PDB file of C-alpha atoms in Angstrom:
ATOM      1  CA  MET J   1      54.987 -78.488   4.099  1.00 46.00           C
ATOM      2  CA  SER J   2      51.245 -78.065   4.617  1.00 46.00           C
ATOM      3  CA  THR J   3      52.076 -75.210   6.799  1.00 48.00           C
ATOM      4  CA  SER J   4      53.932 -73.319   4.171  1.00 47.00           C
ATOM      5  CA  VAL J   5      51.072 -73.886   1.732  1.00 46.00           C
ATOM      6  CA  LEU J   6      48.464 -72.660   4.122  1.00 44.00           C
ATOM      7  CA  SER J   7      50.572 -69.613   5.030  1.00 49.00           C
ATOM      8  CA  GLY J   8      50.876 -68.822   1.274  1.00 50.00           C
ATOM      9  CA  VAL J   9      47.016 -68.742   0.601  1.00 49.00           C
ATOM     10  CA  ALA J  10      45.921 -67.184   3.844  1.00 51.00           C
ATOM     11  CA  PRO J  11      46.301 -63.518   3.021  1.00 52.00           C
ATOM     12  CA  ALA J  12      44.188 -63.862  -0.126  1.00 51.00           C
ATOM     13  CA  PRO J  13      40.673 -63.816   1.867  1.00 56.00           C
ATOM     14  CA  ALA J  14      41.838 -60.533   3.544  1.00 53.00           C
ATOM     15  CA  ALA J  15      42.893 -58.882   0.542  1.00 52.00           C
ATOM     16  CA  ALA J  16      39.731 -59.785  -1.326  1.00 52.00           C
ATOM     17  CA  ARG J  17      37.938 -58.264   1.893  1.00 55.00           C
ATOM     18  CA  ILE J  18      39.881 -55.178   1.532  1.00 56.00           C
ATOM     19  CA  ARG J  19      39.122 -54.411  -2.223  1.00 67.00           C
ATOM     20  CA  PRO J  20      35.278 -54.008  -2.010  1.00 68.00           C
ATOM     21  CA  ARG J  21      36.203 -51.414   0.889  1.00 68.00           C
ATOM     22  CA  LYS J  22      38.666 -49.606  -1.462  1.00 67.00           C
ATOM     23  CA  ARG J  23      35.991 -49.434  -4.167  1.00 73.00           C
ATOM     24  CA  LEU J  24      33.479 -48.319  -1.954  1.00 71.00           C
ATOM     25  CA  ARG J  25      35.742 -45.496  -0.590  1.00 76.00           C
ATOM     26  CA  ASN J  26      36.525 -44.484  -4.290  1.00 80.00           C
ATOM     27  CA  LYS J  27      33.021 -44.295  -5.203  1.00 80.00           C
ATOM     28  CA  ARG J  28      32.355 -42.147  -2.154  1.00 83.00           C
ATOM     29  CA  ALA J  29      35.208 -39.881  -3.058  1.00 83.00           C
ATOM     30  CA  ILE J  30      33.969 -39.559  -6.695  1.00 85.00           C
ATOM     31  CA  ALA J  31      30.327 -38.914  -5.460  1.00 85.00           C
ATOM     32  CA  ILE J  32      31.662 -36.217  -3.105  1.00 89.00           C
ATOM     33  CA  LEU J  33      33.801 -34.636  -5.964  1.00 88.00           C
ATOM     34  CA  ILE J  34      30.818 -34.791  -8.475  1.00 91.00           C
ATOM     35  CA  LEU J  35      28.179 -33.599  -5.898  1.00 91.00           C
ATOM     36  CA  PRO J  36      28.976 -29.826  -6.135  1.00 92.00           C
ATOM     37  CA  PHE J  37      28.860 -29.743 -10.115  1.00 91.00           C
ATOM     38  CA  GLY J  38      25.959 -31.959 -10.175  1.00 91.00           C
ATOM     39  CA  LEU J  39      23.950 -29.505  -7.896  1.00 93.00           C
ATOM     40  CA  LEU J  40      25.047 -26.413 -10.207  1.00 93.00           C
ATOM     41  CA  PHE J  41      24.263 -28.308 -13.286  1.00 91.00           C
ATOM     42  CA  ALA J  42      20.699 -29.327 -11.933  1.00 92.00           C
ATOM     43  CA  ALA J  43      19.994 -25.820 -10.530  1.00 92.00           C
ATOM     44  CA  PHE J  44      21.295 -23.665 -13.402  1.00 91.00           C
ATOM     45  CA  TYR J  45      20.872 -26.036 -16.442  1.00 88.00           C
ATOM     46  CA  LEU J  46      18.212 -28.970 -16.044  1.00 91.00           C
ATOM     47  CA  VAL J  47      15.595 -26.790 -13.789  1.00 93.00           C
ATOM     48  CA  PRO J  48      15.396 -24.035 -16.259  1.00 91.00           C
ATOM     49  CA  VAL J  49      15.208 -26.354 -19.241  1.00 91.00           C
ATOM     50  CA  ILE J  50      12.291 -28.255 -17.533  1.00 93.00           C
ATOM     51  CA  TYR J  51      10.778 -24.859 -16.452  1.00 93.00           C
ATOM     52  CA  ALA J  52      10.905 -23.508 -20.142  1.00 92.00           C
ATOM     53  CA  VAL J  53       9.209 -26.767 -21.456  1.00 93.00           C
ATOM     54  CA  ILE J  54       6.449 -26.271 -18.890  1.00 94.00           C
ATOM     55  CA  GLN J  55       5.815 -22.821 -19.608  1.00 93.00           C
ATOM     56  CA  SER J  56       5.778 -23.676 -23.457  1.00 93.00           C
ATOM     57  CA  LEU J  57       2.980 -26.031 -22.864  1.00 93.00           C
ATOM     58  CA  GLN J  58       0.809 -23.506 -21.237  1.00 92.00           C
ATOM     59  CA  VAL J  59      -1.340 -20.462 -22.458  1.00 89.00           C
ATOM     60  CA  ILE J  60      -2.749 -17.388 -20.933  1.00 84.00           C
ATOM     61  CA  ARG J  61      -6.547 -17.277 -20.923  1.00 82.00           C
ATOM     62  CA  ARG J  62      -8.748 -14.261 -19.816  1.00 75.00           C
ATOM     63  CA  GLU J  63     -12.535 -14.237 -18.849  1.00 75.00           C
ATOM     64  CA  GLY J  64     -13.756 -11.275 -21.099  1.00 66.00           C
ATOM     65  CA  THR J  65     -11.731  -8.540 -22.837  1.00 67.00           C
ATOM     66  CA  PHE J  66     -10.328  -7.140 -19.263  1.00 68.00           C
ATOM     67  CA  GLY J  67     -10.612 -10.272 -17.334  1.00 68.00           C
ATOM     68  CA  VAL J  68      -8.064 -11.662 -15.121  1.00 75.00           C
ATOM     69  CA  PRO J  69      -5.272 -13.618 -16.783  1.00 77.00           C
ATOM     70  CA  HIS J  70      -4.662 -17.070 -15.745  1.00 77.00           C
ATOM     71  CA  LEU J  71      -2.353 -19.881 -17.079  1.00 81.00           C
ATOM     72  CA  GLU J  72      -3.944 -23.005 -18.532  1.00 86.00           C
ATOM     73  CA  PHE J  73      -2.570 -26.040 -20.153  1.00 88.00           C
ATOM     74  CA  GLY J  74      -2.357 -25.453 -23.952  1.00 86.00           C
ATOM     75  CA  GLY J  75      -0.779 -28.431 -25.301  1.00 86.00           C
ATOM     76  CA  LEU J  76       1.237 -27.555 -28.472  1.00 91.00           C
ATOM     77  CA  SER J  77      -0.616 -24.380 -29.356  1.00 92.00           C
ATOM     78  CA  GLN J  78       2.432 -22.425 -28.724  1.00 93.00           C
ATOM     79  CA  TYR J  79       4.565 -24.687 -30.998  1.00 94.00           C
ATOM     80  CA  PHE J  80       1.932 -24.166 -33.640  1.00 94.00           C
ATOM     81  CA  LEU J  81       2.461 -20.370 -33.434  1.00 93.00           C
ATOM     82  CA  VAL J  82       6.136 -20.925 -33.698  1.00 94.00           C
ATOM     83  CA  PHE J  83       6.097 -22.936 -36.953  1.00 93.00           C
ATOM     84  CA  GLN J  84       3.718 -20.371 -38.366  1.00 93.00           C
ATOM     85  CA  ASP J  85       6.076 -17.538 -37.521  1.00 92.00           C
ATOM     86  CA  GLY J  86       7.733 -16.382 -40.744  1.00 92.00           C
ATOM     87  CA  GLU J  87      10.248 -13.951 -38.799  1.00 93.00           C
ATOM     88  CA  PHE J  88      11.446 -16.709 -36.628  1.00 94.00           C
ATOM     89  CA  TRP J  89      12.448 -19.004 -39.402  1.00 93.00           C
ATOM     90  CA  SER J  90      13.762 -15.716 -41.504  1.00 94.00           C
ATOM     91  CA  SER J  91      16.052 -15.137 -38.457  1.00 94.00           C
ATOM     92  CA  ILE J  92      17.143 -18.650 -38.377  1.00 94.00           C
ATOM     93  CA  LEU J  93      18.072 -18.744 -42.176  1.00 94.00           C
ATOM     94  CA  ARG J  94      19.859 -15.225 -41.586  1.00 94.00           C
ATOM     95  CA  VAL J  95      22.128 -16.763 -38.789  1.00 94.00           C
ATOM     96  CA  LEU J  96      22.680 -19.941 -40.831  1.00 93.00           C
ATOM     97  CA  ALA J  97      23.788 -18.038 -43.740  1.00 94.00           C
ATOM     98  CA  PHE J  98      26.116 -16.046 -41.212  1.00 95.00           C
ATOM     99  CA  GLY J  99      27.456 -19.374 -39.944  1.00 94.00           C
ATOM    100  CA  VAL J 100      28.235 -20.754 -43.374  1.00 94.00           C
ATOM    101  CA  VAL J 101      30.647 -17.812 -44.272  1.00 95.00           C
ATOM    102  CA  GLN J 102      31.779 -16.616 -40.804  1.00 95.00           C
ATOM    103  CA  VAL J 103      32.590 -20.053 -39.131  1.00 95.00           C
ATOM    104  CA  PRO J 104      34.939 -21.374 -41.888  1.00 95.00           C
ATOM    105  CA  ILE J 105      36.786 -18.079 -41.988  1.00 96.00           C
ATOM    106  CA  MET J 106      37.233 -17.946 -38.332  1.00 96.00           C
ATOM    107  CA  LEU J 107      38.539 -21.531 -37.936  1.00 95.00           C
ATOM    108  CA  GLY J 108      40.814 -21.221 -41.019  1.00 95.00           C
ATOM    109  CA  LEU J 109      42.544 -18.181 -39.315  1.00 96.00           C
ATOM    110  CA  ALA J 110      42.518 -20.172 -35.834  1.00 96.00           C
ATOM    111  CA  LEU J 111      44.460 -22.877 -37.575  1.00 95.00           C
ATOM    112  CA  LEU J 112      46.759 -20.788 -39.535  1.00 95.00           C
ATOM    113  CA  PHE J 113      47.579 -18.778 -36.328  1.00 94.00           C
ATOM    114  CA  ALA J 114      48.038 -21.993 -34.266  1.00 94.00           C
ATOM    115  CA  LEU J 115      50.409 -23.377 -36.976  1.00 93.00           C
ATOM    116  CA  LEU J 116      52.156 -20.328 -36.913  1.00 92.00           C
ATOM    117  CA  LEU J 117      52.656 -20.390 -33.272  1.00 91.00           C
ATOM    118  CA  ASP J 118      53.933 -24.094 -33.269  1.00 89.00           C
ATOM    119  CA  SER J 119      56.277 -23.397 -36.118  1.00 86.00           C
ATOM    120  CA  PRO J 120      59.896 -23.361 -35.356  1.00 83.00           C
ATOM    121  CA  LEU J 121      60.637 -20.568 -37.659  1.00 81.00           C
ATOM    122  CA  VAL J 122      58.520 -18.044 -35.714  1.00 81.00           C
ATOM    123  CA  LYS J 123      59.950 -15.836 -33.087  1.00 85.00           C
ATOM    124  CA  GLY J 124      58.306 -13.899 -30.254  1.00 84.00           C
ATOM    125  CA  LYS J 125      55.570 -16.847 -29.772  1.00 83.00           C
ATOM    126  CA  LYS J 126      54.639 -15.601 -26.263  1.00 86.00           C
ATOM    127  CA  PHE J 127      53.917 -12.158 -27.517  1.00 89.00           C
ATOM    128  CA  PHE J 128      51.813 -13.210 -30.588  1.00 89.00           C
ATOM    129  CA  ARG J 129      49.973 -15.882 -28.458  1.00 88.00           C
ATOM    130  CA  LEU J 130      49.058 -13.045 -26.194  1.00 90.00           C
ATOM    131  CA  ALA J 131      48.345 -10.853 -28.886  1.00 91.00           C
ATOM    132  CA  PHE J 132      45.873 -13.234 -30.775  1.00 91.00           C
ATOM    133  CA  PHE J 133      43.969 -14.283 -27.472  1.00 92.00           C
ATOM    134  CA  ALA J 134      43.713 -10.656 -25.994  1.00 92.00           C
ATOM    135  CA  PRO J 135      40.406  -9.939 -27.935  1.00 93.00           C
ATOM    136  CA  TYR J 136      38.656 -12.891 -26.186  1.00 93.00           C
ATOM    137  CA  ALA J 137      39.351 -11.176 -22.889  1.00 92.00           C
ATOM    138  CA  VAL J 138      37.184  -8.087 -24.086  1.00 92.00           C
ATOM    139  CA  PRO J 139      33.604  -8.495 -22.923  1.00 91.00           C
ATOM    140  CA  GLY J 140      31.339  -8.886 -26.025  1.00 90.00           C
ATOM    141  CA  VAL J 141      29.258  -5.769 -25.232  1.00 92.00           C
ATOM    142  CA  ILE J 142      32.318  -3.849 -25.127  1.00 93.00           C
ATOM    143  CA  ALA J 143      33.767  -5.027 -28.227  1.00 94.00           C
ATOM    144  CA  ALA J 144      30.458  -4.538 -30.167  1.00 93.00           C
ATOM    145  CA  ILE J 145      30.351  -0.920 -28.834  1.00 94.00           C
ATOM    146  CA  MET J 146      34.028  -0.334 -29.956  1.00 93.00           C
ATOM    147  CA  TRP J 147      33.443  -1.660 -33.687  1.00 94.00           C
ATOM    148  CA  GLY J 148      29.844   0.083 -33.564  1.00 91.00           C
ATOM    149  CA  TYR J 149      31.759   3.450 -33.303  1.00 91.00           C
ATOM    150  CA  LEU J 150      34.461   2.375 -35.672  1.00 91.00           C
ATOM    151  CA  TYR J 151      31.733   1.513 -38.492  1.00 91.00           C
ATOM    152  CA  SER J 152      29.537   4.712 -37.766  1.00 88.00           C
ATOM    153  CA  PRO J 153      30.135   7.075 -40.511  1.00 84.00           C
ATOM    154  CA  SER J 154      29.708  10.167 -38.258  1.00 82.00           C
ATOM    155  CA  LEU J 155      31.827   8.688 -35.416  1.00 82.00           C
ATOM    156  CA  SER J 156      34.457   6.767 -36.937  1.00 83.00           C
ATOM    157  CA  PRO J 157      37.862   7.977 -37.159  1.00 86.00           C
ATOM    158  CA  PHE J 158      38.010   6.219 -40.554  1.00 84.00           C
ATOM    159  CA  SER J 159      35.348   8.174 -41.808  1.00 81.00           C
ATOM    160  CA  PHE J 160      37.039   8.345 -45.205  1.00 82.00           C
ATOM    161  CA  VAL J 161      36.289   4.588 -45.470  1.00 83.00           C
ATOM    162  CA  THR J 162      32.882   4.469 -43.772  1.00 81.00           C
ATOM    163  CA  SER J 163      31.645   7.491 -45.858  1.00 81.00           C
ATOM    164  CA  GLN J 164      32.061   5.440 -48.857  1.00 84.00           C
ATOM    165  CA  VAL J 165      31.089   1.898 -47.707  1.00 84.00           C
ATOM    166  CA  ASN J 166      28.218   1.936 -45.171  1.00 86.00           C
ATOM    167  CA  LEU J 167      28.969  -1.113 -43.020  1.00 87.00           C
ATOM    168  CA  LEU J 168      25.752  -0.770 -41.193  1.00 88.00           C
ATOM    169  CA  ASP J 169      23.623  -0.806 -44.140  1.00 88.00           C
ATOM    170  CA  GLY J 170      20.913  -3.625 -44.560  1.00 84.00           C
ATOM    171  CA  GLY J 171      22.955  -5.516 -46.928  1.00 85.00           C
ATOM    172  CA  THR J 172      26.352  -5.412 -45.050  1.00 90.00           C
ATOM    173  CA  VAL J 173      25.489  -5.186 -41.225  1.00 93.00           C
ATOM    174  CA  LEU J 174      25.342  -8.954 -40.909  1.00 93.00           C
ATOM    175  CA  TRP J 175      28.932  -9.170 -42.306  1.00 93.00           C
ATOM    176  CA  ALA J 176      29.970  -6.340 -40.009  1.00 93.00           C
ATOM    177  CA  ILE J 177      28.806  -8.304 -37.065  1.00 95.00           C
ATOM    178  CA  ALA J 178      30.707 -11.304 -38.403  1.00 95.00           C
ATOM    179  CA  ASN J 179      33.813  -9.401 -38.357  1.00 95.00           C
ATOM    180  CA  VAL J 180      33.330  -8.467 -34.777  1.00 95.00           C
ATOM    181  CA  VAL J 181      32.703 -12.268 -33.920  1.00 95.00           C
ATOM    182  CA  THR J 182      35.589 -13.454 -35.660  1.00 96.00           C
ATOM    183  CA  TRP J 183      37.806 -10.701 -34.174  1.00 95.00           C
ATOM    184  CA  VAL J 184      36.733 -11.851 -30.643  1.00 94.00           C
ATOM    185  CA  TYR J 185      36.957 -15.647 -31.066  1.00 95.00           C
ATOM    186  CA  VAL J 186      39.560 -16.440 -33.320  1.00 95.00           C
ATOM    187  CA  GLY J 187      42.236 -16.303 -30.401  1.00 93.00           C
ATOM    188  CA  TYR J 188      39.811 -18.579 -28.328  1.00 94.00           C
ATOM    189  CA  ASN J 189      39.718 -21.331 -31.121  1.00 96.00           C
ATOM    190  CA  MET J 190      43.607 -20.834 -31.693  1.00 95.00           C
ATOM    191  CA  LEU J 191      44.350 -21.744 -28.176  1.00 94.00           C
ATOM    192  CA  ILE J 192      42.348 -25.037 -28.638  1.00 94.00           C
ATOM    193  CA  ILE J 193      44.039 -26.124 -31.855  1.00 95.00           C
ATOM    194  CA  TYR J 194      47.435 -24.963 -30.417  1.00 94.00           C
ATOM    195  CA  SER J 195      47.115 -26.942 -27.341  1.00 93.00           C
ATOM    196  CA  ALA J 196      46.344 -30.161 -29.430  1.00 93.00           C
ATOM    197  CA  LEU J 197      49.519 -29.193 -31.597  1.00 93.00           C
ATOM    198  CA  LEU J 198      51.463 -29.129 -28.580  1.00 92.00           C
ATOM    199  CA  ALA J 199      50.374 -32.793 -27.514  1.00 91.00           C
ATOM    200  CA  ILE J 200      51.849 -34.216 -30.781  1.00 90.00           C
ATOM    201  CA  PRO J 201      54.881 -36.315 -30.239  1.00 90.00           C
ATOM    202  CA  GLY J 202      58.120 -34.432 -31.357  1.00 87.00           C
ATOM    203  CA  GLU J 203      59.278 -37.889 -32.904  1.00 88.00           C
ATOM    204  CA  LEU J 204      56.914 -37.505 -35.826  1.00 88.00           C
ATOM    205  CA  TYR J 205      58.373 -34.228 -36.852  1.00 87.00           C
ATOM    206  CA  GLU J 206      61.946 -35.671 -36.629  1.00 88.00           C
ATOM    207  CA  ALA J 207      61.174 -38.628 -38.652  1.00 90.00           C
ATOM    208  CA  ALA J 208      59.705 -36.212 -41.305  1.00 88.00           C
ATOM    209  CA  ARG J 209      62.495 -33.932 -41.378  1.00 88.00           C
ATOM    210  CA  LEU J 210      64.874 -37.159 -41.858  1.00 87.00           C
ATOM    211  CA  ASP J 211      62.508 -37.916 -44.780  1.00 86.00           C
ATOM    212  CA  GLY J 212      63.144 -34.440 -46.329  1.00 86.00           C
ATOM    213  CA  ALA J 213      59.711 -32.857 -45.552  1.00 86.00           C
ATOM    214  CA  SER J 214      59.295 -29.239 -45.392  1.00 87.00           C
ATOM    215  CA  GLN J 215      57.790 -27.352 -42.706  1.00 86.00           C
ATOM    216  CA  MET J 216      54.795 -26.911 -45.184  1.00 89.00           C
ATOM    217  CA  ARG J 217      54.630 -30.824 -45.810  1.00 90.00           C
ATOM    218  CA  ILE J 218      54.688 -31.448 -41.987  1.00 89.00           C
ATOM    219  CA  ALA J 219      51.824 -29.069 -41.497  1.00 89.00           C
ATOM    220  CA  TRP J 220      49.613 -30.363 -44.257  1.00 90.00           C
ATOM    221  CA  SER J 221      50.326 -34.176 -43.596  1.00 88.00           C
ATOM    222  CA  ILE J 222      51.056 -34.504 -39.892  1.00 90.00           C
ATOM    223  CA  LYS J 223      49.807 -31.580 -37.871  1.00 92.00           C
ATOM    224  CA  ILE J 224      46.462 -30.896 -39.462  1.00 91.00           C
ATOM    225  CA  PRO J 225      45.290 -34.373 -39.831  1.00 91.00           C
ATOM    226  CA  LEU J 226      46.203 -35.004 -35.927  1.00 92.00           C
ATOM    227  CA  VAL J 227      44.617 -31.689 -34.726  1.00 93.00           C
ATOM    228  CA  MET J 228      41.391 -32.479 -36.632  1.00 91.00           C
ATOM    229  CA  PRO J 229      39.509 -33.663 -33.284  1.00 90.00           C
ATOM    230  CA  ALA J 230      40.029 -30.265 -31.839  1.00 92.00           C
ATOM    231  CA  ILE J 231      38.858 -28.319 -35.223  1.00 92.00           C
ATOM    232  CA  VAL J 232      35.937 -30.582 -34.980  1.00 91.00           C
ATOM    233  CA  LEU J 233      35.354 -29.187 -31.347  1.00 91.00           C
ATOM    234  CA  THR J 234      35.654 -25.724 -32.203  1.00 93.00           C
ATOM    235  CA  ALA J 235      33.185 -26.123 -35.124  1.00 92.00           C
ATOM    236  CA  VAL J 236      30.503 -27.661 -33.013  1.00 92.00           C
ATOM    237  CA  PHE J 237      30.978 -24.705 -30.549  1.00 92.00           C
ATOM    238  CA  SER J 238      30.890 -22.107 -33.257  1.00 93.00           C
ATOM    239  CA  VAL J 239      27.690 -23.669 -34.414  1.00 91.00           C
ATOM    240  CA  ILE J 240      26.141 -23.435 -31.231  1.00 91.00           C
ATOM    241  CA  GLY J 241      27.504 -20.066 -30.661  1.00 92.00           C
ATOM    242  CA  THR J 242      26.014 -18.763 -34.197  1.00 92.00           C
ATOM    243  CA  LEU J 243      22.686 -19.708 -33.528  1.00 91.00           C
ATOM    244  CA  GLN J 244      22.813 -18.196 -30.039  1.00 91.00           C
ATOM    245  CA  LEU J 245      23.858 -14.885 -31.569  1.00 93.00           C
ATOM    246  CA  ILE J 246      22.411 -11.886 -29.584  1.00 92.00           C
ATOM    247  CA  THR J 247      24.977  -9.515 -27.975  1.00 92.00           C
ATOM    248  CA  GLU J 248      26.324  -7.879 -31.079  1.00 93.00           C
ATOM    249  CA  PRO J 249      23.015  -7.370 -32.674  1.00 93.00           C
ATOM    250  CA  GLN J 250      21.469  -6.086 -29.578  1.00 93.00           C
ATOM    251  CA  VAL J 251      24.335  -3.471 -29.094  1.00 93.00           C
ATOM    252  CA  PHE J 252      24.254  -2.553 -33.099  1.00 93.00           C
ATOM    253  CA  LYS J 253      20.688  -1.622 -32.627  1.00 91.00           C
ATOM    254  CA  GLN J 254      21.915   1.426 -31.178  1.00 89.00           C
ATOM    255  CA  PHE J 255      24.024   2.492 -34.289  1.00 89.00           C
ATOM    256  CA  THR J 256      21.504   1.435 -37.100  1.00 88.00           C
ATOM    257  CA  SER J 257      17.903   0.741 -37.898  1.00 88.00           C
ATOM    258  CA  SER J 258      18.686  -2.034 -40.093  1.00 90.00           C
ATOM    259  CA  ILE J 259      18.476  -4.465 -37.352  1.00 92.00           C
ATOM    260  CA  THR J 260      15.163  -5.273 -36.167  1.00 91.00           C
ATOM    261  CA  SER J 261      13.795  -6.937 -33.074  1.00 91.00           C
ATOM    262  CA  THR J 262      13.597 -10.079 -34.953  1.00 91.00           C
ATOM    263  CA  PHE J 263      17.190 -10.023 -36.602  1.00 94.00           C
ATOM    264  CA  THR J 264      18.460 -13.176 -34.761  1.00 94.00           C
ATOM    265  CA  PRO J 265      16.640 -16.095 -33.025  1.00 94.00           C
ATOM    266  CA  ASN J 266      17.703 -15.090 -29.579  1.00 94.00           C
ATOM    267  CA  LEU J 267      16.877 -11.487 -30.187  1.00 94.00           C
ATOM    268  CA  LEU J 268      13.184 -12.549 -31.214  1.00 94.00           C
ATOM    269  CA  VAL J 269      12.946 -14.705 -28.024  1.00 94.00           C
ATOM    270  CA  TYR J 270      14.340 -11.643 -25.931  1.00 93.00           C
ATOM    271  CA  THR J 271      11.821  -9.200 -27.570  1.00 92.00           C
ATOM    272  CA  THR J 272       9.016 -11.613 -27.171  1.00 93.00           C
ATOM    273  CA  ALA J 273       9.667 -12.228 -23.553  1.00 92.00           C
ATOM    274  CA  ALA J 274       9.665  -8.699 -23.078  1.00 89.00           C
ATOM    275  CA  VAL J 275       6.094  -7.932 -24.364  1.00 85.00           C
ATOM    276  CA  PRO J 276       5.539 -10.077 -22.342  1.00 84.00           C
ATOM    277  CA  ASN J 277       4.708 -13.438 -23.748  1.00 89.00           C
ATOM    278  CA  LEU J 278       6.783 -15.730 -21.767  1.00 91.00           C
ATOM    279  CA  ASN J 279       4.938 -18.892 -22.944  1.00 92.00           C
ATOM    280  CA  LEU J 280       5.775 -18.178 -26.804  1.00 93.00           C
ATOM    281  CA  ALA J 281       8.994 -17.071 -25.672  1.00 94.00           C
ATOM    282  CA  ALA J 282       9.603 -20.351 -24.064  1.00 94.00           C
ATOM    283  CA  ALA J 283       8.469 -22.291 -27.229  1.00 95.00           C
ATOM    284  CA  PHE J 284      10.905 -20.201 -29.459  1.00 95.00           C
ATOM    285  CA  SER J 285      13.624 -21.284 -26.968  1.00 94.00           C
ATOM    286  CA  VAL J 286      12.926 -24.967 -27.172  1.00 94.00           C
ATOM    287  CA  VAL J 287      12.493 -24.945 -30.734  1.00 94.00           C
ATOM    288  CA  LEU J 288      15.709 -23.091 -31.126  1.00 94.00           C
ATOM    289  CA  ALA J 289      17.547 -25.564 -28.608  1.00 92.00           C
ATOM    290  CA  ILE J 290      16.306 -28.683 -30.737  1.00 93.00           C
ATOM    291  CA  ALA J 291      17.552 -26.842 -33.933  1.00 91.00           C
ATOM    292  CA  THR J 292      20.822 -26.241 -32.225  1.00 91.00           C
ATOM    293  CA  PHE J 293      21.272 -29.816 -31.214  1.00 91.00           C
ATOM    294  CA  ILE J 294      20.258 -31.387 -34.618  1.00 92.00           C
ATOM    295  CA  LEU J 295      22.787 -29.022 -36.354  1.00 90.00           C
ATOM    296  CA  SER J 296      25.684 -29.361 -34.064  1.00 89.00           C
ATOM    297  CA  PHE J 297      24.880 -33.441 -34.056  1.00 89.00           C
ATOM    298  CA  ALA J 298      24.951 -32.979 -37.958  1.00 89.00           C
ATOM    299  CA  VAL J 299      28.518 -31.133 -38.169  1.00 85.00           C
ATOM    300  CA  LEU J 300      29.776 -33.862 -35.831  1.00 84.00           C
ATOM    301  CA  ARG J 301      28.489 -36.543 -37.574  1.00 84.00           C
ATOM    302  CA  LEU J 302      29.778 -35.162 -41.022  1.00 83.00           C
ATOM    303  CA  THR J 303      33.163 -34.306 -39.859  1.00 78.00           C
ATOM    304  CA  GLN J 304      33.546 -37.849 -38.320  1.00 73.00           C
ATOM    305  CA  ARG J 305      32.469 -39.623 -41.459  1.00 73.00           C
ATOM    306  CA  ARG J 306      35.112 -37.765 -43.480  1.00 67.00           C
ATOM    307  CA  ALA J 307      37.759 -38.256 -40.955  1.00 60.00           C
ATOM    308  CA  ALA J 308      36.876 -42.231 -41.201  1.00 61.00           C
ATOM    309  CA  LEU J 309      37.406 -41.960 -45.055  1.00 60.00           C
TER     310      LEU J 309
END
């Protein structure tokens, strides 16, 4: 009797010794898999961010008018210049107005297209999915050049429209850019929302149909609430992209004089760095990054509170 009891408990210490080994092997495997990403993340994200912060705390001093320039620690002097720069804050207000109008329209279209693709009443889903996503495959510079020619009164094939409405005028060029951004990114956001729709269990739809719900009712009461996290994700991405707007304005400068070198915050940073004034450009970048973080966090918190209600 005692022998059987001992034989029953004897393997336990061996298993206990094996578990730490397995855990150690798992940790090593995880570390090996994460290492390439960690190195690239540190080299191309953390190091540039730290370098930009260091640059923003430095100033260029000269001994005399034509003296040799040298860097010195300037504290927050560059940031004082940033907060005193009216063009920088005007550019931020401009892109915020851009985002307030463009982002809801873009995400509304993306949600509508995703719901249409998920509807059992729509035929040819593969074709429409590819057609909606195709503009995202066009590089931003090419898309801006293409639309710039379409907007230009002297170059556009739709001159009968562009001659009546100047889409490159100072009052309309921002919304002309908004149209380009919407055309490019609707398909990208649509795929994110559509992927979330595909993850919804089909049993929910069957139960709703048994209760007599129409396709419109199913979309409004089941699909949209369940894909709200995906919509929030696309909203945060869109807010970040709005404050980083530079490609379309930079290209549109070749078609119109309404876009200045301070039209958007990133365009101002690029222009300042080209002067060159790298230290002030770094300060602009740091302030812009902080503003982007605060705005993105605010959008995320606001949407989470509404979802909780």
